[in-house]
Amino acid sequence: MAKTVSQIILDASKVDKVGVEERVARIQTRSVKGTSKVQGLKMALNMIDLTTLEGKDTQGKVRQMCYKAHHLHDSIPDLPAVAAVCVYPSMVKFAKKELRNTSVKVASVSTAFPSGQAPLEVKILDTKFAVDQGADEIDMVISRGKFLQGEFQFVYDEIAQIKEACGKARLKVILETGELTTLDNVRLASDIAIHAGADFIKTSTGKIQPAATMQVTYTMLMAIQDYFAETGIMIGMKPAGGISTSKLALHNLLMVKEVLGDEWLTNQWFRFGASSLANDVLMQLIKCESGIYASPDYVSID
Amino acid sequence: MKRIEILKTYKIYIGGQFPRTESGRYYTVNNSEGKAHANVCLCSRKDVRNAVVAARKAQGAWAERSAFNRGQILYRIAEMFEGRKIQFIDELTQQGQTKKAAQAEVNMAIERLVYYAGWCDKYNQILSSVNPVSSSHFNFSSCEPMGVVGIIPDQQSPLLGLISLLAPVIAGGNTAIVLASVDYPLCAVTFAEVLHASDVPGGVVNILTGALQETAPTLSSHMDVNALVTSNLGNEVNTPLQVAAVDNLKRYFDYKQDWNNSSAQGLHFIGDLQEIKTTWHPIEQIGGATSSY
Amino acid sequence: MNKKEKWPLSPSLESTQHASIKKQYSLFIDGEWVKPSSGVYFPSINPADESHLASIAHANEKDVHLAVQAARKAFPLWSKLPASERAKYIFRIARIMQEKARELAVIETLDGGKPIRESRDIDVPLACNHFFYYAGWADKLAYAFPNRTVEPLGVAAQIIPWNFPLLMAAWKIAPALATGNTVVLKPAESTSLTALKLAEIIEEAGLPKGVVNIITGFGDTGAAMVNHPDVNKIAFTGSTHVGKIIQKAIAGSSKKATLELGGKSANIIFDDAPIDQAVEGIVNGIFFNQGHVCCAGSRLFVQENVAEKVIRKLKLRLKSLYVGNPLDKNTDIGAINSKEQLETIESYIAIGKKEGAEIYQPTCNIPKKGYYCPPTLFINVAQSHRIVQEEIFGPVLTIQTFRTVDEVIQKANNTPYGLAAGVWTDKGSRIFNLTTKLKAGVVWANTYNKFDPTSPFGGYKESGYGREGGVHGLSAYVKLS
């Protein structure tokens, strides 16, 4: 039996922000060295949703990004491809074509991304269009205004309807945590999204600061942990926006490992929404192999 | 024909009642002329035990009264005392003091009560602190009464010495068991009657008479007494009491003080019978990482 | 580390090359390093691998006398020094400690077995900050005690435990010096090294000879300090048992004492608490420093309707704790301080099992050599279990459930101790109800095991008396009139 929204609200854990900050700080003192660092960095690469979400996106830009997605740095052997590319609906068909015969999936934002300020019919159409174009994954945004107004049922229903519109595509629900302001809100929004049918919950659009802080991600991971304990169903997590360094990526992965466990350490259950992270990881990998610090001039920008 | 006086029975004060000692024993107190003046209860270990039970039972509610209310009650004691001055002066002179000295002692005792009445709702402000810790926490330290306090006053200062020790103890929310001066117990008992008429809840102050060698060791070793306050007993009496007090780590204070001195009062007499409790709680906004408005 | 782990963390050891430990340490008396009059030295052992770190002098009564004499001789000079000058010396100590912070942290970890993460991030910075805090008080004492005349007590004999060796030395020495006292300090026999490094720092800071004397040894050394007639003040942190012996020994004398003793602190979780942070609080409460913490939250009380959830989350959290080499930066639970302490803890675990409590320990790969104990939960215990009543001083948590506020206040206070308590609830008015009713010197609400130089610390009842830290910590070292 699905939970009612009022039950979800009642059950949502309270969050103490200072406690979360302390927990995160403790994870950030973890030291990842040697082989575990190389392993972690490669894992991170394989979890990236390489993203371009700009008004000025063109097929040219998308083509370059798609190539990079499965040719990250050819001079290092055995590098994985990224998990997916993430584009606007208008670019889905093209990206899909560029990535045929690769493992890289195509994710499309939808539901009047990034603001979500459109009628439900438009959002459904937006979603169906992207799916019809071949999107493997849909990244929707929740209605933050409605959430802050207390219209949780509306938020829930909207997610449930978009989920229906997704068909076989996996649904990532963006909470835009920077607009929710408190961790209590982040937790409640996570619970609503999960119960309404999200396959993944995602922090941010990348258009609002702050985005994927570790405190926010930790709070969302806890919602996933609780849902798994209650139902045995795994939900994926995608921090997006602001994760641009290898160190931060490794700490995020460690957090996943400690909060959720090894099962989540695959790109089926964890993603980074990022545009510049890949190159920093590559530079770190180069350094790990050679022992010499790298320069950004030696990794390609796309 | 000379009127036959009504003689007073001096009883003890436990839990707001005036029982005789459970042991049924007495000792005789003489007046200044060496004549038998009164029969006073010779308390036993069991009386001490009963007094501690009464004091413990009363302690929580006394501590939780508002500080303002405790101040009112202490002031009320002074008021009632004022009305019975003549009786106290009479008892002190019966016990050998000059009338002038007795008057002075009674006046100072009343003033001391008023002094501590005024402290009730202030000492915590002076003794507390907000502590600027480095982390994102609100941290403050404030006073809490130690609990049940045993008092053995200066044996030579049966009224003022008693009140000087008792007033800061109860002003601070503690309850007390007082072992009255052995040789001069009369005004301690009369003071109990003043307390009884002053809205002091039963059990907050318990007053026993009798031999110290019998009652004091019981009080100092009692595991449900939190602190012991004595004055001018001398090392011979003090040291064994202090040793006995160690078993439950009673806080122990021995004041060497002339209580007739008008400066023999102060905040520290209250502070000595207070524990400092420090409380921490997170502050959500400082050092925010998720919303840097 | 678990072999089946998908992404195991490689060892990440803190370097020990920068930490200089002498082969042998003598006694620091009157500004000189003096050989013990008995000529006896004892070994200091690294509990993580049972290796020998250094030989430590065993001071006897004669050495104690020398140290007390030196402190007495230095007292007139030190106490009459302009207070602002005293402050400057203490500031100097703080600064040099900061400069040598990493070295001190490494030695603390080698000598005591605590994780480098803790000695580096908690013990050493707090110790430095303590000196900083009290340095500034030296010339401001009149503000701390308005309307009173403030004088130092004289010679302070200070005896400290093995759980926070450097931090406890700072807690003791800093306020004593700031108020103008001179000091004879004895660290615990199993953890003397950082106190001896502190002696070197005090030497480097140029303090007048004899102001701080640091002597090493066992219980007999401590007893000689307590019983020395020319000592004015005893400051002791350690077991309630020894605290009582000290208090009896000085009964009838004019010696002042402060005692920081044992505890069996309650950590209380209500159903509306921020549960995940509460679970962290439980972990910090009992597994911080292997549970060798007098204020450890060793008695957990969980409201019955969330008990299952809290225990599930706690078990899960234990799986992500690393037990092992204290020098590894990722280690959460290091080595038990000594073989004796490990035996004590193990005997309590055996008692708990015998008492029929349900035990949980995560599987962890414990090093073959050294003294280690996995984090341990005892679930479904009762107030009458010995493991609930007695201080274990190890990573062992007992878990009880409760139904109502009144019930839990009663049970939390139902102990001879009164050092600390934790309360977890989202409801402010309930926090204040509990924090006023719990008989404990420190109450952590929605947090646990937090320390700060400005924050007074110390217990009610058999947890000792006097406060250390903050303005209240000054009282222990002054004579007021």
Tab-separated table of N, CA and C in Angstrom, chain B residues 24-120:
chain	number	residue	atom	x	y	z
B	24	GLY	N	12.204	8.813	72.196
B	24	GLY	CA	11.565	9.103	73.467
B	24	GLY	C	12.503	9.668	74.520
B	25	ARG	N	13.731	9.992	74.135
B	25	ARG	CA	14.703	10.454	75.130
B	25	ARG	C	14.720	11.980	75.213
B	26	TYR	N	15.268	12.505	76.269
B	26	TYR	CA	15.380	13.957	76.416
B	26	TYR	C	16.674	14.285	77.119
B	27	TYR	N	17.054	15.554	77.058
B	27	TYR	CA	18.100	16.062	77.942
B	27	TYR	C	17.648	17.426	78.463
B	28	THR	N	18.229	17.800	79.574
B	28	THR	CA	17.756	19.000	80.238
B	28	THR	C	18.710	20.159	79.970
B	29	VAL	N	18.111	21.268	79.595
B	29	VAL	CA	18.907	22.462	79.365
B	29	VAL	C	18.690	23.400	80.545
B	30	ASN	N	19.783	23.889	81.099
B	30	ASN	CA	19.691	24.793	82.234
B	30	ASN	C	19.650	26.241	81.778
B	31	ASN	N	19.114	27.081	82.613
B	31	ASN	CA	19.190	28.512	82.298
B	31	ASN	C	20.476	29.086	82.866
B	32	SER	N	20.633	30.391	82.715
B	32	SER	CA	21.910	31.007	83.068
B	32	SER	C	22.194	30.890	84.559
B	33	GLU	N	21.130	30.666	85.344
B	33	GLU	CA	21.354	30.513	86.775
B	33	GLU	C	21.653	29.071	87.165
B	34	GLY	N	21.723	28.216	86.172
B	34	GLY	CA	22.072	26.825	86.434
B	34	GLY	C	20.875	25.975	86.814
B	35	LYS	N	19.672	26.540	86.697
B	35	LYS	CA	18.480	25.770	87.013
B	35	LYS	C	17.927	25.130	85.762
B	36	ALA	N	17.305	23.976	85.954
B	36	ALA	CA	16.721	23.287	84.807
B	36	ALA	C	15.690	24.197	84.149
B	37	HIS	N	15.829	24.392	82.862
B	37	HIS	CA	14.942	25.331	82.187
B	37	HIS	C	13.970	24.619	81.240
B	38	ALA	N	14.467	23.612	80.552
B	38	ALA	CA	13.586	22.909	79.605
B	38	ALA	C	14.117	21.512	79.328
B	39	ASN	N	13.203	20.643	78.956
B	39	ASN	CA	13.593	19.309	78.506
B	39	ASN	C	13.551	19.279	76.981
B	40	VAL	N	14.667	18.908	76.407
B	40	VAL	CA	14.809	18.994	74.945
B	40	VAL	C	15.020	17.593	74.383
B	41	CYS	N	14.531	17.384	73.191
B	41	CYS	CA	14.639	16.053	72.562
B	41	CYS	C	16.095	15.654	72.353
B	42	LEU	N	16.417	14.439	72.767
B	42	LEU	CA	17.749	13.884	72.493
B	42	LEU	C	17.600	12.978	71.269
B	43	CYS	N	17.848	13.551	70.112
B	43	CYS	CA	17.514	12.852	68.863
B	43	CYS	C	18.424	11.651	68.619
B	44	SER	N	17.910	10.719	67.855
B	44	SER	CA	18.654	9.501	67.546
B	44	SER	C	19.010	9.473	66.064
B	45	ARG	N	19.724	8.431	65.662
B	45	ARG	CA	20.042	8.213	64.237
B	45	ARG	C	18.784	8.174	63.397
B	46	LYS	N	17.727	7.579	63.978
B	46	LYS	CA	16.497	7.433	63.197
B	46	LYS	C	15.821	8.771	62.920
B	47	ASP	N	15.964	9.700	63.879
B	47	ASP	CA	15.420	11.039	63.626
B	47	ASP	C	16.160	11.696	62.455
B	48	VAL	N	17.479	11.473	62.431
B	48	VAL	CA	18.265	12.014	61.308
B	48	VAL	C	17.762	11.411	60.005
B	49	ARG	N	17.576	10.097	60.047
B	49	ARG	CA	17.089	9.415	58.846
B	49	ARG	C	15.743	10.007	58.396
B	50	ASN	N	14.824	10.175	59.340
B	50	ASN	CA	13.508	10.717	58.987
B	50	ASN	C	13.623	12.130	58.418
B	51	ALA	N	14.530	12.894	59.007
B	51	ALA	CA	14.701	14.269	58.531
B	51	ALA	C	15.251	14.290	57.109
B	52	VAL	N	16.166	13.377	56.816
B	52	VAL	CA	16.731	13.328	55.456
B	52	VAL	C	15.641	12.932	54.457
B	53	VAL	N	14.832	11.972	54.836
B	53	VAL	CA	13.739	11.556	53.940
B	53	VAL	C	12.819	12.748	53.654
B	54	ALA	N	12.488	13.494	54.710
B	54	ALA	CA	11.605	14.652	54.550
B	54	ALA	C	12.262	15.710	53.665
B	55	ALA	N	13.541	15.920	53.891
B	55	ALA	CA	14.250	16.949	53.120
B	55	ALA	C	14.332	16.550	51.652
B	56	ARG	N	14.597	15.285	51.394
B	56	ARG	CA	14.689	14.815	50.004
B	56	ARG	C	13.344	14.959	49.297
B	57	LYS	N	12.302	14.615	50.029
B	57	LYS	CA	10.964	14.663	49.436
B	57	LYS	C	10.589	16.105	49.070
B	58	ALA	N	11.025	17.025	49.880
B	58	ALA	CA	10.648	18.428	49.651
B	58	ALA	C	11.538	19.123	48.624
B	59	GLN	N	12.686	18.526	48.323
B	59	GLN	CA	13.719	19.287	47.609
B	59	GLN	C	13.331	19.693	46.184
B	60	GLY	N	12.809	18.739	45.417
B	60	GLY	CA	12.497	19.022	44.014
B	60	GLY	C	11.517	20.173	43.889
B	61	ALA	N	10.449	20.110	44.667
B	61	ALA	CA	9.415	21.135	44.560
B	61	ALA	C	9.939	22.488	45.026
B	62	TRP	N	10.785	22.478	46.060
B	62	TRP	CA	11.366	23.735	46.560
B	62	TRP	C	12.272	24.358	45.492
B	63	ALA	N	13.079	23.531	44.875
B	63	ALA	CA	13.986	24.037	43.840
B	63	ALA	C	13.206	24.556	42.634
B	64	GLU	N	12.059	23.936	42.377
B	64	GLU	CA	11.307	24.338	41.186
B	64	GLU	C	10.364	25.510	41.445
B	65	ARG	N	10.209	25.910	42.692
B	65	ARG	CA	9.475	27.154	42.914
B	65	ARG	C	10.212	28.267	42.210
B	66	SER	N	9.487	29.289	41.843
B	66	SER	CA	10.190	30.381	41.179
B	66	SER	C	11.119	31.034	42.193
B	67	ALA	N	12.212	31.564	41.693
B	67	ALA	CA	13.182	32.228	42.553
B	67	ALA	C	12.494	33.377	43.287
B	68	PHE	N	11.608	34.041	42.605
B	68	PHE	CA	10.874	35.150	43.214
B	68	PHE	C	10.095	34.661	44.429
B	69	ASN	N	9.419	33.524	44.263
B	69	ASN	CA	8.628	32.968	45.345
B	69	ASN	C	9.497	32.578	46.543
B	70	ARG	N	10.652	32.011	46.265
B	70	ARG	CA	11.552	31.667	47.375
B	70	ARG	C	11.974	32.939	48.124
B	71	GLY	N	12.205	33.986	47.364
B	71	GLY	CA	12.565	35.271	47.975
B	71	GLY	C	11.448	35.777	48.875
B	72	GLN	N	10.210	35.662	48.397
B	72	GLN	CA	9.050	36.094	49.189
B	72	GLN	C	8.970	35.316	50.492
B	73	ILE	N	9.227	34.027	50.386
B	73	ILE	CA	9.115	33.200	51.582
B	73	ILE	C	10.225	33.539	52.580
B	74	LEU	N	11.435	33.751	52.085
B	74	LEU	CA	12.507	34.135	53.006
B	74	LEU	C	12.187	35.473	53.677
B	75	TYR	N	11.611	36.362	52.909
B	75	TYR	CA	11.247	37.652	53.484
B	75	TYR	C	10.147	37.469	54.533
B	76	ARG	N	9.244	36.554	54.234
B	76	ARG	CA	8.161	36.249	55.172
B	76	ARG	C	8.733	35.708	56.494
B	77	ILE	N	9.791	34.924	56.406
B	77	ILE	CA	10.433	34.423	57.630
B	77	ILE	C	10.902	35.607	58.468
B	78	ALA	N	11.526	36.574	57.792
B	78	ALA	CA	12.015	37.757	58.507
B	78	ALA	C	10.855	38.497	59.172
B	79	GLU	N	9.755	38.611	58.455
B	79	GLU	CA	8.576	39.295	59.005
B	79	GLU	C	8.064	38.610	60.267
B	80	MET	N	7.932	37.300	60.171
B	80	MET	CA	7.419	36.546	61.312
B	80	MET	C	8.382	36.631	62.496
B	81	PHE	N	9.657	36.602	62.139
B	81	PHE	CA	10.718	36.685	63.128
B	81	PHE	C	10.592	38.014	63.891
B	82	GLU	N	10.444	39.061	63.130
B	82	GLU	CA	10.350	40.405	63.710
B	82	GLU	C	9.268	40.425	64.801
B	83	GLY	N	8.154	39.784	64.508
B	83	GLY	CA	7.045	39.772	65.442
B	83	GLY	C	7.328	38.974	66.710
B	84	ARG	N	8.313	38.119	66.659
B	84	ARG	CA	8.595	37.294	67.851
B	84	ARG	C	9.946	37.606	68.469
B	85	LYS	N	10.450	38.779	68.139
B	85	LYS	CA	11.760	39.213	68.650
B	85	LYS	C	11.920	39.004	70.154
B	86	ILE	N	10.871	39.401	70.881
B	86	ILE	CA	10.981	39.397	72.350
B	86	ILE	C	11.248	37.982	72.853
B	87	GLN	N	10.554	37.041	72.234
B	87	GLN	CA	10.752	35.647	72.652
B	87	GLN	C	12.196	35.195	72.441
B	88	PHE	N	12.760	35.564	71.249
B	88	PHE	CA	14.140	35.158	70.967
B	88	PHE	C	15.110	35.822	71.934
B	89	ILE	N	14.867	37.100	72.203
B	89	ILE	CA	15.761	37.821	73.126
B	89	ILE	C	15.693	37.166	74.508
B	90	ASP	N	14.499	36.814	74.875
B	90	ASP	CA	14.301	36.159	76.167
B	90	ASP	C	15.053	34.830	76.233
B	91	GLU	N	14.931	34.059	75.176
B	91	GLU	CA	15.609	32.747	75.173
B	91	GLU	C	17.118	32.903	75.190
B	92	LEU	N	17.612	33.876	74.439
B	92	LEU	CA	19.060	34.093	74.418
B	92	LEU	C	19.547	34.526	75.788
B	93	THR	N	18.799	35.357	76.451
B	93	THR	CA	19.234	35.785	77.789
B	93	THR	C	19.105	34.635	78.781
B	94	GLN	N	18.066	33.832	78.632
B	94	GLN	CA	17.960	32.625	79.466
B	94	GLN	C	19.201	31.760	79.302
B	95	GLN	N	19.725	31.784	78.091
B	95	GLN	CA	20.903	30.950	77.809
B	95	GLN	C	22.200	31.680	78.132
B	96	GLY	N	22.116	32.809	78.764
B	96	GLY	CA	23.312	33.421	79.321
B	96	GLY	C	23.808	34.688	78.651
B	97	GLN	N	23.123	35.156	77.619
B	97	GLN	CA	23.609	36.376	76.980
B	97	GLN	C	23.097	37.612	77.706
B	98	THR	N	23.829	38.715	77.536
B	98	THR	CA	23.301	39.965	78.059
B	98	THR	C	22.132	40.386	77.169
B	99	LYS	N	21.284	41.189	77.701
B	99	LYS	CA	20.131	41.616	76.931
B	99	LYS	C	20.553	42.395	75.700
B	100	LYS	N	21.591	43.204	75.870
B	100	LYS	CA	22.049	44.033	74.764
B	100	LYS	C	22.584	43.162	73.624
B	101	ALA	N	23.385	42.185	74.035
B	101	ALA	CA	23.964	41.291	73.017
B	101	ALA	C	22.856	40.496	72.325
B	102	ALA	N	21.880	40.071	73.119
B	102	ALA	CA	20.781	39.291	72.557
B	102	ALA	C	19.996	40.126	71.548
B	103	GLN	N	19.740	41.385	71.903
B	103	GLN	CA	19.016	42.258	70.973
B	103	GLN	C	19.775	42.435	69.669
B	104	ALA	N	21.090	42.636	69.835
B	104	ALA	CA	21.919	42.837	68.634
B	104	ALA	C	21.898	41.587	67.759
B	105	GLU	N	21.989	40.440	68.371
B	105	GLU	CA	22.022	39.193	67.593
B	105	GLU	C	20.691	38.974	66.863
B	106	VAL	N	19.607	39.227	67.566
B	106	VAL	CA	18.300	39.032	66.944
B	106	VAL	C	18.114	39.992	65.764
B	107	ASN	N	18.502	41.227	65.971
B	107	ASN	CA	18.372	42.190	64.865
B	107	ASN	C	19.189	41.752	63.647
B	108	MET	N	20.410	41.319	63.929
B	108	MET	CA	21.259	40.935	62.792
B	108	MET	C	20.723	39.677	62.106
B	109	ALA	N	20.156	38.796	62.896
B	109	ALA	CA	19.596	37.574	62.300
B	109	ALA	C	18.476	37.945	61.316
B	110	ILE	N	17.661	38.900	61.742
B	110	ILE	CA	16.553	39.311	60.862
B	110	ILE	C	17.108	39.966	59.606
B	111	GLU	N	18.101	40.815	59.808
B	111	GLU	CA	18.675	41.491	58.644
B	111	GLU	C	19.341	40.509	57.676
B	112	ARG	N	19.931	39.492	58.244
B	112	ARG	CA	20.577	38.483	57.401
B	112	ARG	C	19.531	37.731	56.569
B	113	LEU	N	18.402	37.475	57.167
B	113	LEU	CA	17.327	36.809	56.411
B	113	LEU	C	16.854	37.699	55.258
B	114	VAL	N	16.720	38.981	55.557
B	114	VAL	CA	16.274	39.911	54.509
B	114	VAL	C	17.318	39.978	53.396
B	115	TYR	N	18.589	39.985	53.834
B	115	TYR	CA	19.686	40.025	52.850
B	115	TYR	C	19.587	38.846	51.883
B	116	TYR	N	19.436	37.638	52.428
B	116	TYR	CA	19.387	36.463	51.548
B	116	TYR	C	18.055	36.372	50.802
B	117	ALA	N	16.992	36.920	51.392
B	117	ALA	CA	15.714	36.960	50.671
B	117	ALA	C	15.908	37.704	49.358
B	118	GLY	N	16.673	38.761	49.430
B	118	GLY	CA	16.914	39.568	48.235
B	118	GLY	C	17.790	38.872	47.210
B	119	TRP	N	18.588	37.910	47.633
B	119	TRP	CA	19.478	37.217	46.693
B	119	TRP	C	18.755	36.176	45.836
B	120	CYS	N	17.621	35.668	46.322
B	120	CYS	CA	17.031	34.473	45.698
B	120	CYS	C	16.910	34.562	44.180
